[in-house]
Amino acid sequence: MEETIKKLFAPGKGILAADESTHTIEKRFATLGLTSTPELNKKYREMLFNTSGIENYLGGVILFDESVRQNLHNILQEKDIVPGIKVDGGLESFNGSEEQITKGLDGLDTRLKEYSVLGLKFTKWRAAVRISDIFPTDAFLEEDLNRMAQFAKISQITGFTPIVEPEVQLDGNHTTTRCAEVSVKVCRILFEKLNIAGIDLKNLILKTNMVLPGKDSGVKAAPLEVAEVTLRSLKQSVPPEVGGIVFLSGGQTPDEATNNLNEIVKRRGDCPWPLSFSFSRALQEETMRQWSGKDENIEYAQNTFLDRLIKVSKARKGEL
Ligand code: 13P
């Protein structure tokens, strides 16, 4: 597990999240007029993973089960990029309310043993925390973060490095201050639960949202503000022992996510964890659009993917 953390956080490197569930990749492809099928998903992801030079910027890639069945992790292993796997089972209504809780603990240990044989090294579990006037509720956080801690426990017992991803979502018209309050609260509860579960924090990665004003608030925060409030929130809620922190992009544009990461790293000061990226949309959006399902666009789309990775890698060093 220590070796995995070292590789994932190697200088200038980060993690590509290519673990869109069947439903999510359907939605992404549909915006381009494409119909997602296992074959088309495979073609697209092969294009990403076969891009020459990505191993200089990626320590790891998070996969979805379908890609592992298609043996796509072999392409990554050949490049010495560590393959990991999303293992949560998506969201369901919490007690019939609008809050969406993460499911997937049933049979998890059996699935993990199978993934271990295939050479996968780390796991990811996402919780989606929605902000509104009444959400998140305490009962929801209690149950959702308990499940996340159980996931981390089962992962470590079976030899995987867990990535816990409590995503405070960008949707809504909330202020930056409210996002900071909720992000701090969520992480405090999560680390309480991880502590009770006896998790080895140095072999755990936190995947977190940047602290931002809601998408519908009409406000855009400057990178300097995002960096200061994000770092302050993390220092208030994340124990120093944690193996590392990676940021999700959460629906920001590729440039916003890249510039905000750059500023966060530049202002990191004495913060105790390695900081890096684990973007899905901010790394893939431009590439997916340029590809648009056509073989003749592959080279162009791969060049774009590499260009974005180079920028994000610079941002990860605060050198943009
Ligand atoms: P985004 O970077 O698109 O937010 O995705 C990260 C992720 O892994 C969501 O689970």
PDB file of C-alpha atoms and ligand atoms in Angstrom, residues 16-20 24 28 62 86 88 124-127 165 167 207 247-252 257 278-285, ligand 1:
ATOM      1  CA  LEU A  16      -7.069  10.187 -14.121  1.00  0.00           C
ATOM      2  CA  ALA A  17     -10.619   9.287 -13.098  1.00  0.00           C
ATOM      3  CA  ALA A  18     -11.874   7.192 -16.030  1.00  0.00           C
ATOM      4  CA  ASP A  19     -14.399   5.384 -13.877  1.00  0.00           C
ATOM      5  CA  GLU A  20     -17.643   6.795 -15.220  1.00  0.00           C
ATOM      6  CA  THR A  24     -22.618   8.550 -16.428  1.00  0.00           C
ATOM      7  CA  ARG A  28     -21.500  12.242 -21.404  1.00  0.00           C
ATOM      8  CA  ILE A  62      -9.387   4.816 -11.723  1.00  0.00           C
ATOM      9  CA  LYS A  86     -14.390   2.467  -8.394  1.00  0.00           C
ATOM     10  CA  ASP A  88     -19.250   1.879  -4.892  1.00  0.00           C
ATOM     11  CA  LYS A 124     -12.488   4.445  -4.763  1.00  0.00           C
ATOM     12  CA  TRP A 125     -15.837   5.132  -3.094  1.00  0.00           C
ATOM     13  CA  ARG A 126     -17.789   8.331  -3.751  1.00  0.00           C
ATOM     14  CA  ALA A 127     -20.447   9.945  -1.612  1.00  0.00           C
ATOM     15  CA  GLU A 165     -14.369  10.753  -1.954  1.00  0.00           C
ATOM     16  CA  GLU A 167     -17.919  15.140  -2.817  1.00  0.00           C
ATOM     17  CA  LYS A 207     -10.401  12.845  -2.797  1.00  0.00           C
ATOM     18  CA  PHE A 247      -8.921  17.136  -5.927  1.00  0.00           C
ATOM     19  CA  LEU A 248     -11.873  16.290  -8.143  1.00  0.00           C
ATOM     20  CA  SER A 249     -12.918  18.809 -10.791  1.00  0.00           C
ATOM     21  CA  GLY A 250     -16.646  18.637 -10.000  1.00  0.00           C
ATOM     22  CA  GLY A 251     -18.054  20.346 -13.086  1.00  0.00           C
ATOM     23  CA  GLN A 252     -15.597  23.252 -13.278  1.00  0.00           C
ATOM     24  CA  ALA A 257      -9.988  23.365 -12.318  1.00  0.00           C
ATOM     25  CA  SER A 278      -7.869  13.166  -9.750  1.00  0.00           C
ATOM     26  CA  PHE A 279      -9.973  14.817 -12.437  1.00  0.00           C
ATOM     27  CA  SER A 280     -12.466  13.153 -14.711  1.00  0.00           C
ATOM     28  CA  ARG A 281     -14.286  15.890 -16.619  1.00  0.00           C
ATOM     29  CA  ALA A 282     -11.507  18.502 -16.515  1.00  0.00           C
ATOM     30  CA  LEU A 283      -9.095  16.019 -18.128  1.00  0.00           C
ATOM     31  CA  GLN A 284     -11.509  14.438 -20.570  1.00  0.00           C
ATOM     32  CA  GLU A 285     -14.016  17.049 -21.674  1.00  0.00           C
TER      33      GLU A 285
HETATM   34  P1  13P B   1     -14.832  15.050 -11.830  1.00  0.00           P
HETATM   35  O1  13P B   1     -13.384  15.456 -11.858  1.00  0.00           O
HETATM   36  O2  13P B   1     -15.492  15.127 -13.185  1.00  0.00           O
HETATM   37  O3  13P B   1     -15.603  15.735 -10.759  1.00  0.00           O
HETATM   38  O4  13P B   1     -14.894  13.518 -11.481  1.00  0.00           O
HETATM   39  C1  13P B   1     -14.198  13.028 -10.408  1.00  0.00           C
HETATM   40  C2  13P B   1     -14.762  11.739 -10.000  1.00  0.00           C
HETATM   41  O5  13P B   1     -14.072  10.773  -9.911  1.00  0.00           O
HETATM   42  C3  13P B   1     -16.205  11.664  -9.693  1.00  0.00           C
HETATM   43  O6  13P B   1     -16.430  10.522  -8.931  1.00  0.00           O
END
